[in-house]
Amino acid sequence: MKPEHFYVTTPIYYVNDKPHIGHAYTTILADVLARYHRLLGEPTHFLTGTDEHGQKVQQAAQAHGITPQEQCDQTVVRFQELWTKLDITHDDFIRTTEPRHKRVVQAILQDLWDRGEIYADEYVGWYCVPCERFFMEKDLVDGKCPDCNRAVEKLLEKNYFFRMGKYQEWLVRHIEEHPEFIQPEHRRQETLGFLRQPLGDLCISRPKSRLSWGIDLPFDQDYVTYVWFDALVNYISAVGYGADEARFAAWWPASYHLIGKDILTTHTVYWPTMLKAMGVELPRTIFAHGWWLVGRDKMSKSLGNVVNPMEMADTYGVDAFRYFLMAEMTLGQDASFTEEAFVTRYNADLANDLGNLTSRVVKMMARSFADKVPAAPAAGADEEELIAATLGAVNHMRDYLNAMQLDRGVAEVLGAVRAANRYFDRMQPWVLAKDPARQAELARVLCSAGECLRIVAGLLYPVMPEKMRALRAALGLPENQLEPHLETLAVWNGLVAGAELGPLETLFPRIDAKKPEPPAAKPAKAKEQAPAGVQLIDFATFTKVKLATALIREAERVEGADKLLKLQVQVGAEMRQVVAGIAKYYSPEELVGKTVVLVANLKPARLFGLESNGMLLAARAGKALRLLTPDGEMASGAEIG
Ligand code: MSP
């Protein structure tokens, strides 16, 4: 393994349909990781591509009245155009119909056949057409496909099999001895669970009478290769396996195969056993992320809720879209996409926190110091908190990246931005600006907030490359530093006194949320009532309310109550059940792992027959509701007040 090399892959996408937000997500994630590693100065290779064989593509071609190759050629463009639009910096794009790939797949098959790793047999099985997978009788659930629950077809035919079963014990041992091999941990457990059943051999052929669109088996021209046996090989064929040994040695093993949770078995069982049979080292980590739901629903054509990433980028901007996807999904868990959530986060994080700070700092510097970065006295006690938050974000981002917790890294960076806004408000530079005797102080405040922005813009550069370049240019950084070097981010005082400030456009114009429906006319009586007064309470009354942080461990819907979720939360050493009316705003999956604020001394109540011990605090505006969470890492059971 070469720790100094970084090789990241996405799944190769089927070309039966145009790309959706799920495809965009994994590719943006890979891009962000690749960009970070490039900024660290590591040799980086980022591979994506398309999976062009198999039944799905053949069926799509039939439906469109074109050949499978035409289907591939027309659809691959949709992916390539989207990656250009989304500023994806892949180093290679592999199509499985390319000769460089087909040659390698055939050479592998021939070698495995020659060495008895592949054999022919009569096979009775059940086939799921949409999933393109064969199952044994015992694998079916209620006679249906265990993955998608759709009807399966019974088949009896001669086929070729890869001796996968004989590697079962070895694979279990490898997974046990290499906890980093499958991440996150619950997916590792899922694969280990799967491997508790006997592992059968894998059917790796399809008779051409049934499916002709695939790579020919080199030892039997009546068969094509099973699409997964073909597709997985892309990860090595693209980097020179069997063709250019030096190139292969430079990149393999991959650092990360990024995948969605639905293709876990193919990647954590089929792929490692295939590599073992070939005598090739295994990838370091297979990382499975969750799914994007739309609101609370699975995304599907039949529901008509498929989110088109091209449209999102056109409407809201590429960088804002990239930011939302990275900030919103806790890696490993499902996340919910709604335009409302998008607009709320955009306005809060980008338009308000980051955009406003930028405009305040740069405009005031320009006005007070003739469009230049002023020379400023050294930072002092006033700047301590700001510097700690900003340099802390640099370390956190590095640690969270290594732990594949990108959303947390981003949250830390936004925490630094908020610290800078608080600093700005506390130091009141607009007051200093009016006093000619306090210009040095003014310079220190503006440069300190500007320093924070320089570092923040560097940390967020891999997520929002275009906007963060613009921000760094506005701060007067020279052309060769617009793309940051990560080591320069850990050092305070990187702005150059006397540098000419760059032009500043509004980085993130506020998006006006769709106007809420006008309220229904109130009965005449309501008008006569006095507006609700605010009842004042004294501090002693306030302290009667015990607030504490709580970590949500489990969440599930309450049957028959579409507003309620039943949560198991950890408050320090204690576990509690809380029933919360938030099901319309959060899916159970996205809540698990969140630290929230709990009213801890509320008398127990019963809701829908379920005991509830406490209440979660949330902010509500119109139709939006967001749970309150601590601004950064905080243990559960921490007191609030
Ligand atoms: N061709 C195979 C992968 C072969 S890799 C050797 C394939 N293609 S796919 O186009 O159907 O899916 C590609 C990826 O998109 C999968 O990782 C899948 O999990 C992901 N997603 C599909 N829908 C998704 C969401 N709604 N949300 C997030 N990712 C989703 O499978």
XYZ file of C-alpha atoms and ligand atoms in Angstrom:
672
model
C 0.000 0.000 0.000
C 1.185 3.498 -0.742
C -0.226 5.871 1.847
C 1.209 8.875 0.009
C -0.862 7.997 -3.074
C -4.554 8.678 -3.225
C -6.694 6.742 -5.677
C -10.448 7.279 -5.403
C -13.203 5.761 -7.517
C -16.946 6.200 -7.949
C -19.237 3.410 -9.075
C -19.464 3.357 -12.843
C -22.976 4.417 -13.705
C -25.444 2.539 -15.880
C -26.208 4.289 -19.125
C -29.832 3.202 -19.237
C -31.011 6.607 -18.072
C -29.790 10.145 -17.432
C -27.941 10.966 -14.198
C -29.752 11.906 -11.008
C -28.787 13.424 -7.677
C -27.499 10.076 -6.336
C -24.936 9.875 -9.137
C -24.046 13.545 -8.697
C -23.550 13.052 -4.978
C -20.974 10.263 -5.161
C -19.086 11.989 -7.934
C -18.972 15.320 -6.075
C -17.848 13.518 -2.927
C -15.033 11.829 -4.850
C -14.132 15.170 -6.401
C -13.977 16.905 -3.023
C -11.752 14.146 -1.625
C -9.515 14.201 -4.710
C -9.174 17.986 -4.523
C -8.240 17.854 -0.819
C -5.584 15.256 -1.442
C -4.197 17.225 -4.358
C -3.986 20.294 -2.107
C -2.062 18.162 0.376
C 0.423 17.589 -2.412
C -0.321 13.856 -2.695
C -0.238 12.191 -6.107
C -3.964 11.711 -6.714
C -5.941 9.718 -9.214
C -9.709 10.064 -9.516
C -11.604 7.593 -11.678
C -15.230 7.616 -12.730
C -17.011 6.190 -15.764
C -19.959 4.272 -17.111
C -21.173 0.686 -16.913
C -22.347 0.038 -20.433
C -23.140 -3.687 -20.705
C -25.921 -5.869 -19.405
C -29.639 -6.243 -19.444
C -30.569 -2.753 -18.255
C -28.746 -1.098 -21.125
C -29.983 -3.653 -23.662
C -33.579 -3.113 -22.519
C -33.247 0.678 -22.607
C -31.897 0.440 -26.170
C -34.818 -1.760 -27.188
C -37.283 0.671 -25.649
C -35.702 3.558 -27.585
C -35.468 1.568 -30.835
C -31.689 1.975 -31.077
C -28.701 -0.344 -30.772
C -27.123 -0.864 -27.344
C -23.977 0.905 -28.547
C -26.074 3.895 -29.647
C -27.800 3.845 -26.272
C -24.371 4.001 -24.599
C -23.001 6.697 -26.885
C -26.042 8.916 -26.434
C -26.312 8.546 -22.663
C -22.639 8.719 -21.743
C -22.680 12.310 -22.970
C -25.275 13.192 -20.325
C -22.861 12.059 -17.630
C -19.850 13.740 -19.185
C -21.710 17.026 -19.617
C -22.907 16.899 -16.042
C -19.391 16.333 -14.717
C -18.139 19.324 -16.703
C -20.990 21.426 -15.374
C -20.369 20.346 -11.781
C -16.641 21.138 -12.010
C -15.602 17.519 -11.531
C -11.858 16.997 -11.897
C -11.654 13.275 -12.645
C -8.357 12.125 -14.111
C -9.929 9.357 -16.144
C -13.349 8.351 -17.399
C -13.691 4.685 -18.255
C -16.405 3.188 -20.430
C -16.714 -0.581 -20.186
C -17.237 -0.823 -23.940
C -13.711 0.484 -24.559
C -11.148 -2.023 -25.898
C -8.731 -1.204 -23.035
C -11.298 -2.568 -20.598
C -12.674 -5.480 -22.620
C -9.177 -6.851 -23.236
C -8.434 -6.943 -19.512
C -11.746 -8.586 -18.595
C -11.160 -11.300 -21.180
C -7.573 -11.900 -20.068
C -8.736 -12.283 -16.455
C -11.487 -14.704 -17.453
C -9.100 -16.809 -19.537
C -6.583 -16.963 -16.718
C -9.213 -17.955 -14.116
C -10.613 -20.585 -16.511
C -7.151 -21.999 -17.192
C -6.479 -22.258 -13.474
C -9.808 -23.938 -12.665
C -11.162 -20.928 -10.769
C -14.061 -20.902 -13.220
C -16.050 -24.052 -14.130
C -19.161 -24.915 -16.176
C -22.318 -26.279 -14.556
C -26.053 -26.714 -15.012
C -27.769 -24.175 -12.865
C -31.306 -23.795 -11.592
C -31.813 -20.312 -10.346
C -34.047 -17.353 -9.948
C -33.249 -14.228 -11.849
C -34.268 -10.655 -11.045
C -34.296 -8.705 -14.302
C -34.086 -5.160 -12.844
C -31.247 -6.132 -10.477
C -29.587 -8.439 -13.012
C -28.865 -10.913 -10.270
C -29.311 -14.615 -9.857
C -30.524 -16.008 -6.586
C -30.792 -19.475 -5.112
C -34.196 -20.567 -3.875
C -33.073 -19.988 -0.258
C -32.109 -16.381 -0.987
C -35.604 -15.346 -2.105
C -37.844 -13.490 0.308
C -41.460 -14.635 -0.049
C -40.532 -15.916 -3.489
C -39.373 -12.446 -4.546
C -36.060 -10.699 -5.113
C -34.427 -10.113 -1.702
C -33.053 -6.755 -2.875
C -35.959 -5.067 -4.633
C -38.885 -7.310 -3.693
C -39.946 -7.715 -7.315
C -41.007 -10.938 -9.050
C -38.179 -13.255 -10.191
C -37.953 -15.682 -13.143
C -36.999 -19.350 -12.783
C -34.156 -20.410 -15.072
C -32.366 -23.649 -15.874
C -29.297 -23.360 -18.031
C -25.659 -24.184 -18.455
C -23.501 -21.442 -17.096
C -20.020 -20.693 -15.902
C -19.238 -20.233 -12.256
C -16.496 -18.527 -10.338
C -15.393 -20.495 -7.256
C -16.262 -17.686 -4.883
C -17.399 -19.943 -2.046
C -13.921 -21.265 -1.336
C -12.756 -17.781 -0.326
C -15.399 -17.288 2.349
C -13.226 -18.003 5.382
C -10.359 -15.967 4.013
C -12.674 -13.009 3.340
C -14.191 -13.086 6.831
C -10.702 -13.086 8.291
C -9.621 -10.202 6.088
C -12.639 -8.129 7.107
C -12.063 -8.927 10.768
C -8.383 -8.120 10.636
C -8.837 -4.906 8.623
C -11.531 -2.811 10.278
C -10.863 -0.035 7.765
C -11.684 -2.305 4.791
C -15.453 -1.732 4.878
C -16.750 1.572 6.225
C -18.795 2.769 7.985
C -18.777 0.133 10.708
C -22.455 -0.805 10.354
C -21.850 -1.747 6.715
C -18.897 -3.887 7.781
C -21.218 -5.665 10.179
C -23.767 -6.067 7.394
C -21.229 -7.841 5.198
C -20.021 -10.012 8.085
C -23.686 -10.892 8.719
C -24.106 -11.837 5.068
C -21.010 -14.020 5.307
C -22.454 -15.994 8.215
C -24.478 -17.965 5.618
C -22.548 -20.329 3.369
C -21.205 -18.398 0.399
C -22.079 -20.021 -2.932
C -20.150 -19.783 -6.194
C -20.934 -16.900 -8.520
C -22.537 -17.352 -11.925
C -20.437 -15.167 -14.179
C -21.919 -15.876 -17.608
C -25.106 -15.200 -19.523
C -26.112 -17.247 -22.576
C -26.260 -14.992 -25.621
C -29.706 -16.439 -26.409
C -30.938 -14.444 -23.402
C -28.557 -11.513 -23.313
C -26.196 -10.621 -26.103
C -24.955 -7.225 -24.900
C -21.788 -7.991 -22.993
C -18.160 -9.036 -23.241
C -17.726 -12.456 -24.900
C -16.361 -15.222 -22.705
C -12.987 -15.972 -24.313
C -13.507 -19.737 -23.864
C -17.138 -20.016 -25.015
C -18.456 -17.729 -27.743
C -22.088 -18.579 -26.885
C -21.839 -16.626 -23.660
C -21.217 -13.093 -22.495
C -19.798 -12.090 -19.119
C -22.136 -11.242 -16.226
C -22.225 -7.445 -16.058
C -20.894 -7.201 -12.490
C -17.897 -9.418 -13.267
C -17.175 -7.035 -16.129
C -17.946 -3.781 -14.288
C -15.912 -4.287 -11.106
C -12.789 -4.868 -13.173
C -12.935 -1.212 -14.302
C -11.177 -0.197 -11.097
C -8.026 -2.005 -12.227
C -8.336 -1.992 -16.020
C -8.403 1.814 -15.981
C -5.070 2.054 -14.167
C -3.171 -0.354 -16.375
C -3.716 -3.814 -14.912
C -2.418 -6.381 -17.380
C -1.302 -3.644 -19.759
C 0.997 -1.185 -18.047
C 2.459 -2.681 -14.892
C 4.323 0.473 -13.829
C 1.164 2.555 -14.006
C -0.776 -0.123 -12.168
C 1.836 -0.297 -9.434
C 1.694 3.495 -9.117
C -2.012 3.594 -8.280
C -3.189 0.242 -7.014
C -4.479 -0.526 -4.405
C -7.255 2.063 -4.454
C -7.555 4.205 -1.341
C -11.352 4.418 -1.556
C -14.038 2.801 -3.608
C -17.005 5.089 -2.901
C -20.320 3.317 -3.385
C -23.994 3.557 -2.434
C -25.290 1.181 0.211
C -27.255 -0.878 -2.338
C -24.120 -2.196 -4.026
C -22.367 -3.320 -0.875
C -22.354 -7.085 -1.510
C -20.969 -6.812 -5.017
C -18.128 -4.624 -3.742
C -17.366 -6.272 -0.409
C -17.887 -9.924 -1.375
C -17.653 -10.419 -5.156
C -14.858 -7.940 -5.775
C -12.426 -9.005 -3.011
C -12.841 -12.692 -3.860
C -12.273 -11.940 -7.546
C -9.093 -10.072 -6.683
C -7.946 -12.859 -4.383
C -8.396 -15.404 -7.195
C -6.422 -13.137 -9.517
C -3.702 -12.693 -6.910
C -4.185 -8.936 -6.730
C -4.047 -6.875 -3.528
C -7.391 -5.639 -2.148
C -8.450 -1.981 -2.098
C -7.818 -0.244 1.199
C -11.383 0.915 1.898
C -14.812 0.421 0.443
C -16.984 3.224 1.740
C -20.763 2.950 1.400
C -22.823 6.113 1.716
C -26.547 6.288 2.332
C -29.266 7.300 -0.065
C -30.778 10.624 -0.872
C -34.462 10.545 -0.125
C -36.746 13.213 -1.463
C -38.426 14.498 1.656
C -39.172 11.147 3.241
C -39.679 9.183 0.055
C -37.387 7.015 -1.966
C -36.532 8.721 -5.226
C -38.192 6.985 -8.155
C -39.389 7.665 -11.648
C -42.812 6.299 -10.804
C -43.199 8.805 -7.955
C -42.024 11.539 -10.326
C -39.685 12.938 -7.680
C -36.291 12.360 -9.280
C -34.030 15.329 -8.575
C -32.181 16.469 -11.682
C -28.717 17.736 -10.707
C -28.326 19.701 -13.929
C -31.441 21.727 -13.125
C -30.345 22.280 -9.528
C -26.959 23.592 -10.628
C -28.610 25.851 -13.219
C -31.076 27.265 -10.723
C -28.917 27.697 -7.644
C -25.336 27.599 -8.896
C -22.850 24.758 -9.051
C -20.974 25.583 -5.867
C -24.072 26.064 -3.741
C -25.348 22.689 -4.930
C -22.013 21.011 -4.174
C -21.974 22.648 -0.753
C -25.471 21.532 0.150
C -24.823 17.911 -0.771
C -21.607 17.787 1.222
C -22.907 19.665 4.263
C -26.277 17.974 4.483
C -25.452 14.274 4.274
C -23.878 12.604 7.275
C -21.668 10.132 5.485
C -23.032 6.636 5.888
C -26.596 7.657 6.663
C -29.535 8.525 4.433
C -30.276 12.198 3.893
C -33.330 14.064 2.786
C -33.382 16.432 -0.134
C -36.002 19.140 -0.454
C -35.686 22.506 -2.132
C -36.952 24.070 1.065
C -34.087 22.534 3.052
C -31.709 23.614 0.309
C -32.852 27.234 0.414
C -32.832 27.321 4.208
C -29.265 26.036 4.441
C -28.092 28.191 1.545
C -29.469 31.358 3.104
C -28.222 30.527 6.597
C -24.710 29.256 5.845
C -23.786 30.873 2.561
C -25.811 34.053 2.074
C -25.877 35.105 5.743
C -22.845 33.716 7.529
C -20.178 33.486 4.848
C -21.499 35.934 2.241
C -22.211 38.721 4.696
C -18.890 38.414 6.477
C -17.070 38.577 3.164
C -18.925 41.612 1.998
C -18.544 43.414 5.327
C -14.800 42.779 5.563
C -13.846 43.439 1.968
C -16.037 46.515 1.528
C -14.817 48.117 4.722
C -11.178 47.375 3.887
C -11.655 48.868 0.438
C -13.322 51.998 1.796
C -11.007 52.638 4.719
C -7.687 51.605 3.205
C -7.890 52.639 -0.443
C -8.655 49.184 -1.900
C -5.653 47.605 -0.202
C -4.969 45.127 2.591
C -3.746 47.374 5.432
C -0.660 46.707 7.523
C -2.030 45.680 10.910
C -0.650 45.447 14.448
C -0.257 41.911 15.825
C -3.349 40.099 17.053
C -3.975 40.203 20.799
C -6.374 38.954 23.426
C -9.392 40.206 21.453
C -8.551 37.844 18.618
C -7.832 34.743 20.725
C -11.221 33.089 20.296
C -11.360 33.843 16.581
C -7.883 32.452 15.958
C -8.598 29.341 18.009
C -11.852 28.687 16.120
C -10.213 29.218 12.729
C -7.019 27.237 13.263
C -9.092 24.625 15.102
C -11.205 24.252 11.942
C -8.037 23.499 9.946
C -7.210 20.588 12.256
C -10.780 19.403 12.500
C -11.201 19.418 8.751
C -8.100 17.259 8.348
C -9.237 14.811 11.050
C -12.826 14.631 9.850
C -11.663 14.076 6.296
C -9.535 11.158 7.381
C -12.523 9.822 9.299
C -14.798 10.397 6.268
C -17.009 12.800 8.217
C -17.011 15.593 5.730
C -20.256 17.143 6.943
C -18.690 17.626 10.366
C -15.590 19.193 8.863
C -17.751 21.635 6.928
C -19.732 22.407 10.091
C -16.491 23.254 11.915
C -15.505 25.664 9.160
C -18.879 27.352 9.352
C -18.349 27.536 13.122
C -15.215 29.598 12.453
C -17.210 31.893 10.146
C -19.746 32.434 12.895
C -16.956 33.177 15.371
C -15.704 35.824 12.930
C -19.153 37.376 12.643
C -19.396 37.520 16.430
C -15.910 39.057 16.616
C -16.856 41.643 14.021
C -19.992 42.614 15.901
C -18.124 42.790 19.191
C -15.257 44.925 17.834
C -17.586 47.318 15.982
C -15.133 48.341 13.242
C -17.670 50.817 11.888
C -17.167 52.840 15.085
C -13.369 52.612 14.714
C -13.624 53.725 11.088
C -15.034 57.080 12.164
C -12.101 57.815 14.484
C -8.818 58.782 12.740
C -6.897 57.941 15.926
C -8.046 54.327 15.846
C -7.026 53.313 12.309
C -4.466 50.764 13.510
C -7.154 49.064 15.599
C -9.453 49.121 12.595
C -6.766 47.511 10.456
C -6.274 44.773 13.057
C -9.993 43.964 13.190
C -10.419 43.893 9.423
C -7.257 41.874 8.869
C -8.194 39.390 11.592
C -11.632 38.778 10.107
C -10.009 38.719 6.650
C -7.468 36.159 7.856
C -10.289 33.930 9.009
C -11.887 34.289 5.577
C -8.640 33.463 3.784
C -8.336 30.228 5.750
C -12.025 29.357 5.525
C -11.979 29.926 1.774
C -9.002 27.584 1.537
C -10.708 24.879 3.573
C -13.913 25.127 1.565
C -12.099 25.377 -1.768
C -12.464 21.665 -2.595
C -16.215 21.948 -1.979
C -16.819 25.287 -3.742
C -13.805 25.840 -6.016
C -15.124 28.722 -8.082
C -16.634 30.806 -5.288
C -13.730 30.270 -2.920
C -11.289 31.304 -5.643
C -13.294 34.483 -6.061
C -13.264 35.075 -2.322
C -9.496 34.596 -2.095
C -9.021 36.944 -5.039
C -11.176 39.562 -3.321
C -8.812 39.372 -0.334
C -5.917 40.365 -2.563
C -4.196 36.978 -2.754
C -2.010 36.610 -5.831
C -3.046 34.401 -8.745
C -0.713 31.560 -7.720
C -2.345 31.362 -4.291
C -5.977 31.418 -5.341
C -5.852 27.660 -5.196
C -4.714 27.141 -1.613
C -1.844 25.003 -0.361
C -3.121 23.344 2.751
C 0.027 24.022 4.770
C -0.485 27.778 4.333
C -3.888 27.470 5.959
C -2.538 26.406 9.320
C -0.641 29.685 9.667
C -2.231 32.948 10.796
C -1.161 36.150 8.995
C -1.236 34.990 5.385
C -2.772 38.167 3.974
C -0.201 40.435 2.378
C -0.155 44.058 3.582
C -0.376 46.440 0.648
C -1.913 43.866 -1.709
C -4.549 45.263 -4.029
C -8.006 43.893 -3.167
C -9.717 42.038 -5.992
C -13.184 42.752 -7.329
C -16.025 41.544 -5.141
C -19.267 40.279 -6.594
C -21.994 39.172 -4.230
C -20.836 35.633 -3.631
C -24.130 34.134 -2.544
C -27.133 36.345 -3.271
C -29.962 35.562 -0.884
C -32.656 33.330 -2.298
C -36.148 34.486 -1.506
C -38.010 31.497 -0.188
C -41.247 30.890 -2.026
C -43.762 33.320 -0.563
C -45.867 31.574 2.072
C -49.570 31.200 1.369
C -51.455 34.299 2.623
C -53.016 33.438 5.978
C -56.722 32.649 5.911
C -58.843 35.689 6.823
C -59.269 35.841 10.561
C -62.678 36.217 12.138
C -63.493 39.847 12.941
C -63.180 39.174 16.658
C -59.514 38.315 16.357
C -58.747 41.832 15.148
C -60.066 43.353 18.290
C -57.807 41.231 20.467
C -54.612 42.810 21.685
C -51.472 41.322 20.108
C -50.086 38.586 22.312
C -47.812 40.207 24.903
C -44.493 38.740 25.905
C -44.639 37.439 29.404
C -41.437 38.180 31.262
C -40.005 35.622 33.638
C -37.240 36.049 36.148
C -33.962 34.169 35.958
C -34.913 31.826 38.798
C -37.921 30.674 36.789
C -35.762 30.063 33.733
C -33.296 27.942 35.719
C -36.115 25.575 36.647
C -35.973 24.294 33.083
C -33.211 21.739 32.786
C -31.798 21.607 29.288
C -29.230 19.030 28.233
C -27.609 17.723 25.063
C -28.908 14.347 23.909
C -27.498 12.007 21.293
C -30.140 10.319 19.138
C -29.282 6.621 19.027
C -32.400 5.199 17.366
C -35.360 6.665 15.541
C -38.455 5.104 14.067
C -41.876 6.121 12.862
C -44.897 5.626 15.097
C -47.427 3.513 13.310
C -50.696 5.344 12.783
C -49.257 8.739 13.767
C -47.722 10.363 10.721
C -46.325 13.324 12.666
C -44.545 11.352 15.373
C -41.157 9.728 15.662
C -40.124 7.483 18.539
C -36.546 8.226 19.552
C -34.110 6.551 21.902
C -31.750 9.242 23.092
C -28.643 9.085 25.226
C -28.276 11.732 27.926
C -24.896 11.085 29.524
C -25.083 7.565 30.945
C -28.873 7.432 30.699
C -31.082 6.248 27.814
C -34.512 7.769 27.379
C -37.439 7.405 25.050
C -38.739 10.630 23.551
C -41.722 10.871 21.227
C -41.388 13.958 19.029
C -43.745 15.536 16.499
C -41.079 15.985 13.849
C -41.798 13.200 11.363
C -42.849 15.709 8.699
C -39.457 17.394 8.856
C -36.987 14.607 9.496
C -36.659 11.011 8.377
C -35.617 8.567 11.116
C -32.386 7.805 9.226
C -31.141 11.380 9.195
C -31.713 11.824 12.932
C -29.563 8.970 14.158
C -26.216 10.365 15.268
C -27.448 13.949 15.737
C -26.831 15.694 19.057
C -29.852 17.782 19.984
C -31.187 19.873 22.856
C -33.562 18.154 25.277
C -35.820 19.601 27.956
C -34.716 17.038 30.477
C -36.999 17.679 33.438
C -40.378 17.614 31.761
C -42.924 15.359 33.441
C -43.314 12.120 31.428
C -46.237 12.187 29.005
C -47.958 9.517 26.931
C -48.378 10.069 23.202
C -50.122 7.439 21.142
C -49.756 5.069 24.061
C -45.978 5.623 24.145
C -44.151 7.139 27.072
C -42.182 10.266 26.267
C -39.483 11.485 28.653
C -38.554 14.966 27.597
C -38.978 17.295 24.653
C -36.603 18.303 21.869
C -36.096 21.999 21.140
C -36.635 23.151 17.581
C -36.883 26.429 15.709
C -39.952 26.942 13.594
C -40.642 29.492 10.841
C -43.645 29.048 8.603
C -43.493 25.522 7.301
C -39.856 24.974 8.201
C -38.705 23.307 11.379
C -35.096 22.604 12.390
C -33.890 20.961 15.581
C -31.486 22.919 17.735
C -28.033 21.374 17.841
C -24.797 22.489 19.527
C -22.466 24.516 17.336
C -19.767 21.821 17.105
C -18.889 18.558 18.865
C -20.459 18.177 22.322
C -20.874 15.113 24.525
C -24.415 14.002 25.391
C -25.693 14.970 28.819
C -23.971 18.374 28.770
C -25.882 21.039 30.695
C -27.261 23.981 28.762
C -27.826 27.392 30.241
N -23.424 0.115 -12.539
C -23.590 -0.148 -11.161
C -22.310 0.120 -10.401
C -21.130 -0.659 -10.875
S -19.684 -0.212 -10.010
C -18.559 -1.324 -10.471
C -24.699 0.711 -10.602
N -25.012 1.788 -11.306
S -26.201 2.798 -10.945
O -26.115 3.826 -11.948
O -27.433 2.104 -10.848
O -25.935 3.365 -9.545
C -24.773 3.998 -9.250
C -24.758 4.506 -7.839
O -25.793 5.436 -7.606
C -24.887 3.435 -6.774
O -23.831 3.624 -5.858
C -26.171 3.744 -6.091
O -26.111 3.460 -4.729
C -26.254 5.240 -6.298
N -27.589 5.726 -6.098
C -28.717 5.417 -6.775
N -29.751 6.100 -6.205
C -29.299 6.846 -5.172
C -29.859 7.781 -4.290
N -31.136 8.077 -4.281
N -29.033 8.412 -3.419
C -27.679 8.190 -3.415
N -27.128 7.322 -4.231
C -27.929 6.543 -5.036
O -25.223 0.386 -9.555
